[in-house]
Short mmCIF file of C-alpha atoms (C1' of nucleotides) in Angstrom, two decimals:
data_model
loop_
_atom_site.label_atom_id
_atom_site.label_comp_id
_atom_site.label_asym_id
_atom_site.label_seq_id
_atom_site.Cartn_x
_atom_site.Cartn_y
_atom_site.Cartn_z
CA UNK T 1 118.79 123.75 119.06
CA UNK T 2 119.23 121.74 115.89
CA UNK T 3 116.78 119.49 114.14
CA UNK T 4 117.90 115.89 113.77
CA UNK T 5 116.28 113.47 111.35
CA UNK T 6 116.79 109.78 110.68
CA UNK T 7 117.82 109.18 107.08
CA UNK T 8 116.97 105.79 105.61
CA UNK T 9 119.83 106.03 103.10
CA UNK T 10 122.65 106.65 105.55
CA UNK T 11 120.82 104.70 108.29
CA UNK T 12 121.60 107.30 110.92
CA UNK T 13 120.14 110.28 112.69
CA UNK T 14 121.81 113.44 111.40
CA UNK T 15 121.54 117.16 111.92
CA UNK T 16 119.18 118.60 109.32
CA UNK T 17 120.81 121.24 107.15
CA UNK T 18 118.56 122.57 104.40
CA UNK T 19 119.94 123.19 100.94
CA UNK T 20 118.29 126.60 101.11
CA UNK T 21 116.95 127.84 104.43
CA UNK T 22 114.75 130.29 102.53
CA UNK T 23 113.02 127.40 100.79
CA UNK T 24 113.04 124.06 102.60
CA UNK T 25 111.64 121.45 100.25
CA UNK T 26 109.83 118.21 101.12
CA UNK T 27 108.14 115.63 98.91
CA UNK T 28 105.84 112.92 100.24
CA UNK T 29 104.21 110.14 98.24
CA UNK T 30 100.47 110.69 98.31
CA UNK T 31 97.47 108.50 97.63
CA UNK T 32 96.44 106.58 94.57
CA UNK T 33 92.87 107.75 94.29
CA UNK T 34 90.72 104.70 93.68
CA UNK T 35 89.11 103.96 97.07
CA UNK T 36 88.57 105.34 100.57
CA UNK T 37 91.85 105.87 102.37
CA UNK T 38 92.42 103.48 105.27
CA UNK T 39 93.98 104.27 108.62
CA UNK T 40 97.35 103.01 107.39
CA UNK T 41 97.27 105.61 104.64
CA UNK T 42 96.65 108.23 107.29
CA UNK T 43 99.94 107.56 109.04
CA UNK T 44 102.35 109.26 106.61
CA UNK T 45 99.85 112.05 106.07
CA UNK T 46 99.76 112.84 109.79
CA UNK T 47 103.45 112.23 110.47
CA UNK T 48 104.66 114.46 107.67
CA UNK T 49 102.06 117.07 108.55
CA UNK T 50 103.75 117.32 111.93
CA UNK T 51 107.12 117.65 110.21
CA UNK T 52 105.69 120.30 107.89
CA UNK T 53 104.41 122.27 110.88
CA UNK T 54 107.74 121.92 112.66
CA UNK T 55 109.69 123.08 109.62
CA UNK T 56 107.37 126.07 109.25
CA UNK T 57 107.89 126.89 112.90
CA UNK T 58 111.67 126.73 112.53
CA UNK T 59 112.19 128.28 109.10
CA UNK T 60 109.05 130.40 108.77
CA UNK T 61 105.77 129.62 107.05
CA UNK T 62 106.84 131.23 103.79
CA UNK T 63 110.05 129.24 103.61
CA UNK T 64 108.82 125.66 103.42
CA UNK T 65 107.45 123.94 100.32
CA UNK T 66 105.62 120.67 100.89
CA UNK T 67 104.63 118.66 97.85
CA UNK T 68 102.32 115.64 98.15
CA UNK T 69 101.23 114.12 94.89
CA UNK T 70 97.94 112.56 93.85
CA UNK T 71 98.35 109.50 91.68
CA UNK T 72 95.50 109.52 89.21
CA UNK T 73 96.83 107.13 86.60
CA UNK T 74 97.01 103.51 87.68
CA UNK T 75 95.63 100.09 86.82
CA UNK T 76 93.66 99.94 90.06
CA UNK T 77 91.90 103.15 89.10
CA UNK T 78 91.08 101.74 85.69
CA UNK T 79 89.70 98.55 87.25
CA UNK T 80 87.61 100.48 89.73
CA UNK T 81 86.26 102.77 87.04
CA UNK T 82 85.19 99.86 84.87
CA UNK T 83 83.52 98.19 87.84
CA UNK T 84 81.71 101.23 89.25
CA UNK T 85 80.68 102.95 86.02
CA UNK T 86 80.23 100.18 83.48
CA UNK T 87 77.98 102.34 81.29
CA UNK T 88 80.49 105.14 80.78
CA UNK T 89 83.45 105.38 78.44
CA UNK T 90 86.52 104.35 80.44
CA UNK T 91 88.19 107.75 80.49
CA UNK T 92 85.05 109.45 81.75
CA UNK T 93 84.58 106.77 84.39
CA UNK T 94 88.19 107.20 85.49
CA UNK T 95 87.69 110.92 85.91
CA UNK T 96 84.66 110.27 88.10
CA UNK T 97 86.60 107.82 90.27
CA UNK T 98 89.60 110.07 90.73
CA UNK T 99 87.54 113.19 91.42
CA UNK T 100 85.29 111.48 93.92
CA UNK T 101 88.13 109.68 95.68
CA UNK T 102 90.26 112.81 95.75
CA UNK T 103 87.44 114.72 97.46
CA UNK T 104 86.97 111.95 100.01
CA UNK T 105 90.67 111.95 100.74
CA UNK T 106 90.74 115.69 101.31
CA UNK T 107 87.72 115.59 103.59
CA UNK T 108 89.32 112.78 105.62
CA UNK T 109 92.74 114.34 106.07
CA UNK T 110 91.24 117.76 106.79
CA UNK T 111 89.33 116.12 109.62
CA UNK T 112 92.60 114.66 110.89
CA UNK T 113 93.89 118.19 111.36
CA UNK T 114 96.37 118.09 108.50
CA UNK T 115 97.32 121.24 106.65
CA UNK T 116 97.06 121.11 102.91
CA UNK T 117 100.49 120.76 101.31
CA UNK T 118 101.90 123.72 99.40
CA UNK T 119 101.32 121.85 96.14
CA UNK T 120 99.27 118.74 95.37
CA UNK T 121 100.29 117.85 91.85
CA UNK T 122 98.44 115.25 89.83
CA UNK T 123 100.29 112.69 87.76
CA UNK T 124 98.15 113.28 84.70
CA UNK T 125 99.15 116.94 84.71
CA UNK T 126 102.84 116.06 84.53
CA UNK T 127 103.01 113.72 81.58
CA UNK T 128 105.21 116.25 79.76
CA UNK T 129 107.80 116.23 82.55
CA UNK T 130 107.74 112.44 82.63
CA UNK T 131 108.39 112.29 78.91
CA UNK T 132 111.27 114.71 79.23
CA UNK T 133 112.92 112.65 81.95
CA UNK T 134 112.44 109.52 79.87
CA UNK T 135 114.05 111.20 76.85
CA UNK T 136 117.03 112.19 78.97
CA UNK T 137 117.40 108.66 80.30
CA UNK T 138 117.29 107.15 76.83
CA UNK T 139 119.83 109.68 75.55
CA UNK T 140 122.08 109.02 78.53
CA UNK T 141 122.06 105.28 77.86
CA UNK T 142 120.21 104.42 81.07
CA UNK T 143 117.00 103.40 79.34
CA UNK T 144 116.05 101.71 76.09
CA UNK T 145 113.02 101.14 73.90
CA UNK T 146 111.64 97.65 73.39
CA UNK T 147 108.28 96.72 71.88
CA UNK T 148 106.86 100.20 72.51
CA UNK T 149 107.99 100.10 76.14
CA UNK T 150 110.72 102.20 77.63
CA UNK T 151 112.73 100.33 80.24
CA UNK T 152 115.23 101.56 82.78
CA UNK T 153 118.38 99.51 83.25
CA UNK T 154 119.82 99.50 86.77
CA UNK T 155 122.84 97.66 85.38
CA UNK T 156 123.56 100.52 82.98
CA UNK T 157 123.29 102.88 85.94
CA UNK T 158 125.85 100.96 87.98
CA UNK T 159 128.12 100.55 84.97
CA UNK T 160 128.28 104.30 84.47
CA UNK T 161 131.52 105.36 86.04
CA UNK T 162 130.44 108.61 87.64
CA UNK T 163 129.12 110.29 90.72
CA UNK T 164 125.79 108.48 90.47
CA UNK T 165 124.68 106.48 93.51
CA UNK T 166 124.67 102.67 93.40
CA UNK T 167 121.34 101.19 92.48
CA UNK T 168 120.13 99.45 95.64
CA UNK T 169 121.84 101.81 98.08
CA UNK T 170 118.59 103.15 99.52
CA UNK T 171 116.95 99.79 100.11
CA UNK T 172 120.22 98.14 101.13
CA UNK T 173 120.25 95.40 98.59
CA UNK T 174 122.78 94.61 95.91
CA UNK T 175 121.95 94.44 92.26
CA UNK T 176 123.73 91.09 91.99
CA UNK T 177 121.45 89.58 94.63
CA UNK T 178 118.40 91.02 92.92
CA UNK T 179 119.46 89.52 89.61
CA UNK T 180 120.07 86.16 91.27
CA UNK T 181 116.74 86.23 93.07
CA UNK T 182 114.61 87.56 90.24
CA UNK T 183 111.37 85.82 89.44
CA UNK T 184 111.39 83.53 86.45
CA UNK T 185 108.58 85.13 84.48
CA UNK T 186 110.49 88.15 83.27
CA UNK T 187 108.85 89.96 80.39
CA UNK T 188 110.56 88.88 77.13
CA UNK T 189 111.29 92.42 75.97
CA UNK T 190 113.44 93.15 79.05
CA UNK T 191 117.18 93.00 78.47
CA UNK T 192 117.90 92.55 82.15
CA UNK T 193 115.52 90.99 84.64
CA UNK T 194 115.79 93.90 87.05
CA UNK T 195 114.85 96.44 84.38
CA UNK T 196 111.69 98.34 85.20
CA UNK T 197 109.10 100.13 83.08
CA UNK T 198 109.23 103.87 82.52
CA UNK T 199 106.58 103.88 79.82
CA UNK T 200 104.27 101.27 78.37
CA UNK T 201 101.81 101.10 75.50
CA UNK T 202 98.13 101.66 76.31
CA UNK T 203 95.53 99.12 75.40
CA UNK T 204 92.61 100.40 73.40
CA UNK T 205 90.23 102.42 75.58
CA UNK T 206 92.81 103.00 78.31
CA UNK T 207 94.11 106.48 79.06
CA UNK T 208 96.92 107.28 76.67
CA UNK T 209 99.32 110.05 75.72
CA UNK T 210 101.83 110.56 72.92
CA UNK T 211 104.85 108.42 73.68
CA UNK T 212 108.45 109.59 74.16
CA UNK T 213 111.63 108.22 72.60
CA UNK T 214 110.30 107.98 69.07
CA UNK T 215 107.58 105.45 69.91
CA UNK T 216 104.60 105.98 67.61
CA UNK T 217 102.00 104.03 69.57
CA UNK T 218 100.31 106.04 72.34
CA UNK T 219 101.16 104.95 75.85
CA UNK T 220 101.09 105.68 79.56
CA UNK T 221 103.68 106.08 82.29
CA UNK T 222 105.03 103.42 84.62
CA UNK T 223 104.50 103.87 88.33
CA UNK T 224 107.77 105.37 89.56
CA UNK T 225 108.35 108.02 86.94
CA UNK T 226 105.52 110.25 88.11
CA UNK T 227 107.19 111.05 91.41
CA UNK T 228 110.49 111.85 89.74
CA UNK T 229 108.61 114.17 87.40
CA UNK T 230 106.50 115.95 90.02
CA UNK T 231 109.36 116.33 92.48
CA UNK T 232 111.51 117.79 89.71
CA UNK T 233 108.84 120.20 88.54
CA UNK T 234 107.99 121.54 91.98
CA UNK T 235 111.18 121.06 94.01
CA UNK T 236 114.01 120.77 91.52
CA UNK T 237 116.63 118.16 90.73
CA UNK T 238 117.86 117.91 94.30
CA UNK T 239 115.85 118.74 97.40
CA UNK T 240 115.79 118.24 101.15
CA UNK T 241 113.36 115.59 102.34
CA UNK T 242 111.52 112.75 100.67
CA UNK T 243 109.02 110.80 102.74
CA UNK T 244 106.58 107.92 102.57
CA UNK T 245 105.67 104.56 104.05
CA UNK T 246 108.44 102.06 104.66
CA UNK T 247 106.91 99.68 102.14
CA UNK T 248 107.74 102.18 99.42
CA UNK T 249 111.49 101.97 99.95
CA UNK T 250 111.69 99.20 97.40
CA UNK T 251 111.02 99.33 94.59
CA UNK T 252 109.31 102.72 94.39
CA UNK T 253 111.83 105.04 96.03
CA UNK T 254 114.84 103.08 94.85
CA UNK T 255 113.61 103.54 91.29
CA UNK T 256 112.78 107.20 91.80
CA UNK T 257 116.33 107.85 92.92
CA UNK T 258 117.68 105.98 89.92
CA UNK T 259 115.53 107.91 87.45
CA UNK T 260 116.15 111.32 88.92
CA UNK T 261 119.86 110.95 89.56
CA UNK T 262 120.53 109.48 86.12
CA UNK T 263 118.37 112.03 84.30
CA UNK T 264 119.94 115.04 86.00
CA UNK T 265 123.36 113.66 86.79
CA UNK T 266 122.90 114.10 90.50
CA UNK T 267 124.56 112.29 93.36
CA UNK T 268 121.44 112.48 95.48
CA UNK T 269 117.78 113.12 94.85
CA UNK T 270 116.83 114.02 98.42
CA UNK T 271 119.22 114.63 101.29
CA UNK T 272 116.99 112.93 103.86
CA UNK T 273 114.80 109.92 103.19
CA UNK T 274 112.17 109.41 105.86
CA UNK T 275 109.91 106.38 106.17
CA UNK T 276 107.11 105.75 108.61
CA UNK T 277 106.58 102.28 110.07
CA UNK T 278 103.73 99.95 109.25
CA UNK T 279 100.38 99.75 110.98
CA UNK T 280 98.37 96.77 112.12
CA UNK T 281 94.79 96.67 113.37
CA UNK T 282 93.98 94.87 116.63
CA UNK T 283 97.13 92.79 116.31
CA UNK T 284 96.46 91.66 112.77
CA UNK T 285 97.58 92.97 109.45
CA UNK T 286 94.88 94.93 107.72
CA UNK T 287 93.31 93.16 104.80
CA UNK T 288 89.95 93.05 103.15
CA UNK T 289 89.76 89.28 103.57
CA UNK T 290 90.18 89.53 107.36
CA UNK T 291 87.41 92.12 107.45
CA UNK T 292 89.51 94.59 109.39
CA UNK T 293 90.07 97.00 106.54
CA UNK T 294 89.53 100.15 108.56
CA UNK T 295 88.95 103.33 106.61
CA UNK T 296 89.55 106.79 108.00
CA UNK T 297 85.91 107.49 107.22
CA UNK T 298 84.72 104.59 109.41
CA UNK T 299 86.74 105.84 112.36
CA UNK T 300 85.58 109.42 111.85
CA UNK T 301 81.98 108.35 112.27
CA UNK T 302 82.76 107.43 115.89
CA UNK T 303 85.63 109.72 116.82
CA UNK T 304 86.80 113.27 116.19
CA UNK T 305 89.74 113.43 113.81
CA UNK T 306 91.88 114.98 116.52
CA UNK T 307 91.55 111.83 118.61
CA UNK T 308 92.78 109.69 115.72
CA UNK T 309 95.61 112.13 115.11
CA UNK T 310 96.61 111.99 118.77
CA UNK T 311 96.51 108.21 118.78
CA UNK T 312 98.75 108.11 115.71
CA UNK T 313 101.28 110.41 117.36
CA UNK T 314 101.41 108.46 120.62
CA UNK T 315 103.80 106.12 118.83
CA UNK T 316 107.07 107.27 117.27
CA UNK T 317 106.69 107.39 113.51
CA UNK T 318 109.33 104.76 112.74
CA UNK T 319 107.94 102.15 115.15
CA UNK T 320 105.28 99.67 114.17
CA UNK T 321 101.89 100.62 115.53
CA UNK T 322 99.01 98.38 116.51
CA UNK T 323 95.81 100.34 115.93
CA UNK T 324 93.34 99.34 118.64
CA UNK T 325 90.06 100.64 119.94
CA UNK T 326 91.56 100.65 123.42
CA UNK T 327 94.30 103.05 122.30
CA UNK T 328 91.70 105.27 120.64
CA UNK T 329 89.89 105.52 123.96
CA UNK T 330 93.13 106.41 125.74
CA UNK T 331 93.84 109.12 123.20
CA UNK T 332 90.35 110.45 123.72
CA UNK T 333 90.79 110.57 127.50
CA UNK T 334 94.02 112.53 127.15
CA UNK T 335 92.56 115.10 124.75
CA UNK T 336 89.46 115.47 126.90
CA UNK T 337 91.73 116.35 129.80
CA UNK T 338 93.69 118.87 127.75
CA UNK T 339 90.53 120.53 126.55
CA UNK T 340 89.15 120.90 130.07
CA UNK T 341 92.40 122.33 131.41
CA UNK T 342 92.81 124.82 128.57
CA UNK T 343 89.16 125.80 128.17
CA UNK T 344 89.68 129.26 129.58
CA UNK T 345 93.23 129.76 128.29
CA UNK T 346 93.91 131.72 125.16
CA UNK T 347 96.58 130.43 122.80
CA UNK T 348 97.80 133.96 122.14
CA UNK T 349 98.93 134.18 125.77
CA UNK T 350 100.94 130.98 125.49
CA UNK T 351 104.35 130.05 124.21
CA UNK T 352 105.17 126.83 122.46
CA UNK T 353 106.84 124.55 124.98
CA UNK T 354 110.59 124.20 124.60
CA UNK T 355 110.42 120.65 125.91
CA UNK T 356 107.93 119.71 123.22
CA UNK T 357 109.94 121.45 120.52
CA UNK T 358 113.07 119.69 121.73
CA UNK T 359 111.33 116.33 121.48
CA UNK T 360 110.10 117.08 117.97
CA UNK T 361 113.54 118.25 116.90
CA UNK T 362 114.87 114.86 117.93
CA UNK T 363 113.64 112.98 114.87
CA UNK T 364 110.01 113.81 115.53
CA UNK T 365 109.77 112.12 118.92
CA UNK T 366 106.05 112.68 119.31
CA UNK T 367 105.74 110.25 122.22
CA UNK T 368 108.19 112.31 124.20
CA UNK T 369 106.40 115.46 123.08
CA UNK T 370 103.11 114.09 124.37
CA UNK T 371 104.75 113.21 127.70
CA UNK T 372 105.81 116.86 127.93
CA UNK T 373 102.26 117.95 127.16
CA UNK T 374 101.08 115.87 130.10
CA UNK T 375 103.61 117.58 132.35
CA UNK T 376 102.42 120.99 131.18
CA UNK T 377 98.89 119.81 131.86
CA UNK T 378 99.68 118.82 135.39
CA UNK T 379 101.22 122.24 136.06
CA UNK T 380 98.14 123.83 134.52
CA UNK T 381 95.89 121.70 136.72
CA UNK T 382 97.58 123.03 139.81
CA UNK T 383 96.43 126.50 138.83
CA UNK T 384 99.20 127.92 136.64
CA UNK T 385 97.42 129.96 133.98
CA UNK T 386 100.62 130.36 131.97
CA UNK T 387 101.02 126.59 131.78
CA UNK T 388 97.46 126.26 130.47
CA UNK T 389 98.08 128.90 127.84
CA UNK T 390 101.36 127.26 126.87
CA UNK T 391 99.64 123.91 126.62
CA UNK T 392 97.03 125.43 124.35
CA UNK T 393 99.63 127.07 122.12
CA UNK T 394 101.72 123.91 121.95
CA UNK T 395 98.70 121.80 121.06
CA UNK T 396 97.95 124.23 118.24
CA UNK T 397 101.47 123.80 116.88
CA UNK T 398 100.92 120.04 116.81
CA UNK T 399 97.63 120.47 114.99
CA UNK T 400 95.28 120.06 117.95
CA UNK T 401 92.66 122.78 118.19
CA UNK T 402 91.04 120.94 121.14
CA UNK T 403 87.61 121.57 119.72
CA UNK T 404 84.82 119.07 120.16
CA UNK T 405 86.96 116.48 121.91
CA UNK T 406 84.86 116.23 125.08
CA UNK T 407 84.75 112.53 125.83
CA UNK T 408 81.18 112.71 127.12
CA UNK T 409 79.99 114.34 123.91
CA UNK T 410 81.76 111.69 121.88
CA UNK T 411 80.26 108.84 123.88
CA UNK T 412 76.77 110.33 123.72
CA UNK T 413 77.06 110.55 119.98
CA UNK T 414 78.13 106.93 119.83
CA UNK T 415 75.32 105.72 122.10
CA UNK T 416 72.09 106.18 120.21
CA UNK T 417 70.32 103.96 122.77
CA UNK T 418 70.55 106.63 125.45
CA UNK T 419 67.21 108.24 126.34
CA UNK T 420 68.08 111.49 128.07
CA UNK T 421 64.51 112.28 129.12
CA UNK T 422 64.25 108.93 130.88
CA UNK T 423 67.56 109.46 132.62
CA UNK T 424 66.56 112.92 133.79
CA UNK T 425 63.27 111.54 135.10
CA UNK T 426 65.11 108.90 137.12
CA UNK T 427 67.49 111.51 138.48
CA UNK T 428 64.53 113.64 139.57
CA UNK T 429 62.98 110.64 141.35
CA UNK T 430 66.27 110.00 143.08
CA UNK T 431 66.57 113.62 144.16
CA UNK T 432 63.16 113.34 145.79
CA UNK T 433 64.20 110.13 147.54
CA UNK T 434 67.37 111.78 148.81
CA UNK T 435 65.43 114.79 150.05
CA UNK T 436 63.37 112.47 152.29
CA UNK T 437 66.59 110.57 153.18
CA UNK T 438 65.36 107.39 151.53
CA UNK T 439 68.87 106.30 150.62
CA UNK T 440 67.78 102.75 149.86
CA UNK T 441 65.61 104.02 147.01
CA UNK T 442 68.29 106.52 146.03
CA UNK T 443 70.87 103.76 145.68
CA UNK T 444 68.43 101.55 143.81
CA UNK T 445 68.03 104.25 141.18
CA UNK T 446 71.79 104.74 141.01
CA UNK T 447 72.16 101.01 140.33
CA UNK T 448 69.43 101.08 137.73
CA UNK T 449 71.23 103.84 135.87
CA UNK T 450 74.59 102.14 136.27
CA UNK T 451 73.13 99.10 134.56
CA UNK T 452 72.52 101.32 131.54
CA UNK T 453 76.12 102.52 131.64
CA UNK T 454 75.16 105.85 133.16
CA UNK T 455 77.17 107.18 136.09
CA UNK T 456 75.68 109.96 138.18
CA UNK T 457 77.61 112.57 140.05
CA UNK T 458 76.26 114.60 142.95
CA UNK T 459 77.64 118.09 143.25
CA UNK T 460 76.59 121.62 144.05
CA UNK T 461 75.99 124.52 141.74
CA UNK T 462 77.38 128.02 142.10
CA UNK T 463 74.74 128.90 144.74
CA UNK T 464 75.54 125.81 146.76
CA UNK T 465 72.35 123.99 145.78
CA UNK T 466 72.67 120.23 145.23
CA UNK T 467 72.73 119.26 141.58
CA UNK T 468 73.21 115.88 139.94
CA UNK T 469 74.88 115.37 136.56
CA UNK T 470 75.43 112.17 134.63
CA UNK T 471 78.05 110.67 132.39
CA UNK T 472 78.45 107.58 130.30
CA UNK T 473 80.87 105.01 131.63
"C1'" G M 1 115.48 81.50 100.83
"C1'" G M 2 117.66 86.95 100.90
"C1'" C M 3 117.34 91.91 103.24
"C1'" C M 4 115.15 94.77 107.27
"C1'" A M 5 112.36 96.44 111.63
"C1'" C M 6 110.26 95.47 116.26
"C1'" G M 7 109.71 92.48 121.21
"C1'" U M 8 109.81 97.40 127.95
"C1'" G M 9 105.46 97.01 134.15
"C1'" G M 10 97.89 95.06 133.89
"C1'" C M 11 97.58 98.15 129.01
"C1'" G M 12 99.71 102.05 125.66
"C1'" G M 13 104.54 103.88 125.07
"C1'" A M 14 109.62 106.89 125.47
"C1'" G M 15 114.52 106.33 126.93
"C1'" U M 16 119.23 104.94 128.98
"C1'" G M 17 125.98 101.07 130.08
"C1'" G M 18 125.03 102.20 136.77
"C1'" U M 19 120.02 107.34 139.13
"C1'" U M 20 111.47 108.49 138.78
"C1'" A M 21 109.86 108.58 131.61
"C1'" C M 22 104.90 109.89 130.70
"C1'" G M 23 99.63 108.45 130.28
"C1'" C M 24 95.63 104.96 131.34
"C1'" A M 25 94.19 101.20 134.68
"C1'" A M 26 95.00 99.37 139.93
"C1'" C M 27 95.64 100.33 145.20
"C1'" G M 28 95.57 103.75 149.73
"C1'" G M 29 94.01 108.64 151.62
"C1'" U M 30 91.06 113.49 151.70
"C1'" C M 31 86.08 114.70 150.27
"C1'" U M 32 80.96 112.41 149.97
"C1'" G M 33 74.56 109.73 153.15
"C1'" C M 34 76.99 106.03 149.66
"C1'" A M 35 79.39 107.07 145.20
"C1'" A M 36 81.56 109.76 141.07
"C1'" A M 37 84.77 113.77 139.87
"C1'" A M 38 88.85 116.40 141.85
"C1'" C M 39 93.26 116.52 144.81
"C1'" C M 40 97.38 113.85 147.53
"C1'" G M 41 100.18 109.39 147.79
"C1'" U M 42 101.88 104.09 146.37
"C1'" G M 43 103.47 99.71 143.71
"C1'" U M 44 105.03 96.47 139.66
"C1'" A M 45 109.15 96.32 133.69
"C1'" C M 46 112.74 95.86 130.18
"C1'" U M 47 111.14 87.85 125.46
"C1'" C M 48 114.92 83.84 126.32
"C1'" C M 49 120.19 82.01 126.20
"C1'" G M 50 125.27 83.14 125.84
"C1'" G M 51 129.38 86.99 125.49
"C1'" U M 52 131.97 91.87 126.58
"C1'" U M 53 132.10 94.89 131.25
"C1'" C M 54 133.27 96.58 137.94
"C1'" A M 55 128.15 97.03 136.05
"C1'" A M 56 123.43 95.50 130.48
"C1'" U M 57 116.94 96.43 129.71
"C1'" U M 58 120.73 99.42 127.02
"C1'" C M 59 126.68 96.89 123.31
"C1'" C M 60 127.82 91.96 120.53
"C1'" G M 61 126.20 86.84 119.01
"C1'" G M 62 122.32 83.26 118.91
"C1'" A M 63 117.19 81.49 119.73
"C1'" C M 64 112.05 82.34 119.75
"C1'" G M 65 107.94 85.55 118.45
"C1'" U M 66 105.46 89.52 115.44
"C1'" G M 67 105.62 92.39 111.13
"C1'" G M 68 107.61 94.58 106.43
"C1'" C M 69 110.09 94.34 101.53
"C1'" C M 70 111.88 91.01 97.63
"C1'" U M 71 104.91 90.31 93.54
"C1'" C M 72 103.56 98.53 90.52
"C1'" C M 73 100.39 97.80 98.79
"C1'" A M 74 101.37 103.97 103.03
#
RNA sequence: GGCCACGUGGCGGAGUGGUUACGCAACGGUCUGCAAAACCGUGUACUCCGGUUCAAUUCCGGACGUGGCCUCCA
């Protein structure tokens, strides 16, 4: 069965045909490392991790290259460094910020069950490639130098009568409209008001590198050029899949395409452009001013990463998602069930479900895949060992190890107010009351515990002796 | 203002021109001193208004709502 993917550029779902089945190549825009990643940042990381796993399953682990960059040169990083380490020289402070934030990011996405990409290039380690692309663009007449800046001209790109794509094709907007709608405060050194920066001069104290294109003043790269450079270095001039959040379509990805295609005289940069939908929190957009800026780290203090991963995959990646506590609880309930069903099943005895694979091959339909997991689970519940083993193996493929996802354990961790000794004492009292058939007292104790959110369950142990366990509601 | 996405039952969330998504919750039953869990069973949907069609939740147009981009934010 074929893999079909939705391509933002052609606006259709198409069969995926790799340029080289021995080396399927995917690039995804990674984090700018200046602060804790929030749950919105986690979405592309999780979504493209699933795609990475699927591609490895189809083409073989050794035949997929996944590149996710780390942006470690950026004004926000500089601002954060100056704020957090005012005593240090700026460059040293920047290194501290990027190292610390990078480590946090890795710890967070590891906890979300994401594999590390094949390569995680850093922007600052690819300044040479950026300069080379810029030189090519200047030589080709697509970019020009002005006041120590290098600017890219989309108009020059569209004027070139060649196989190059139209500027604006990816984001579905015309250059004429962009020119007409441009903001008034265009920098004076720009020839056209849609021109964007490839390279700019550094202020004193800022990170700086030798400039390209004959500029003597040291400078630093613009935002978009880094991805063109890193994708080129690690995946080549033309590769299979480029992914990221839908907000990156314009201007970031549009400009990447322009740079790469003009520099290397290519018709396409990536054959499939994939964009995940946006995320809201409890029905509102996430913002620091609303106080609902939810970091991955915050959520991980209450929930296992697998639960968050499952919640993210309940929704198809292109749909908007409203991140709610209620949905987190539902995800937790589902995983708890899967863990209980598969506890005694070994993944080596299982096969990855064809239904689940079929759903994933249909543009990563993870909702459908999860529905199939539930069906496997119900077969496993009715005693089919093979179904349990298959469920286990399929969960593994999706990145769910089903470890430490017992709902009761999670709730007990969250409820620091629970006094287990006191609960056990009450249960012992109740057992005594039941033994003398004082059900009034027995029920009173049940109610007392219920008021604390504790539900008790009467059962029998292996020898048939009555035993009472408790759970949090 | 321009471009775009989304709007499904109590909740989450797939999908489809005419036939049960799936899960959670709810309800009924078995079980239980009573419960819980487990198992069995049941119900309710496609924002609104037009159009196309034998037939639309599904296609087209419009309205309303939510969100995104156009301001180096995933």
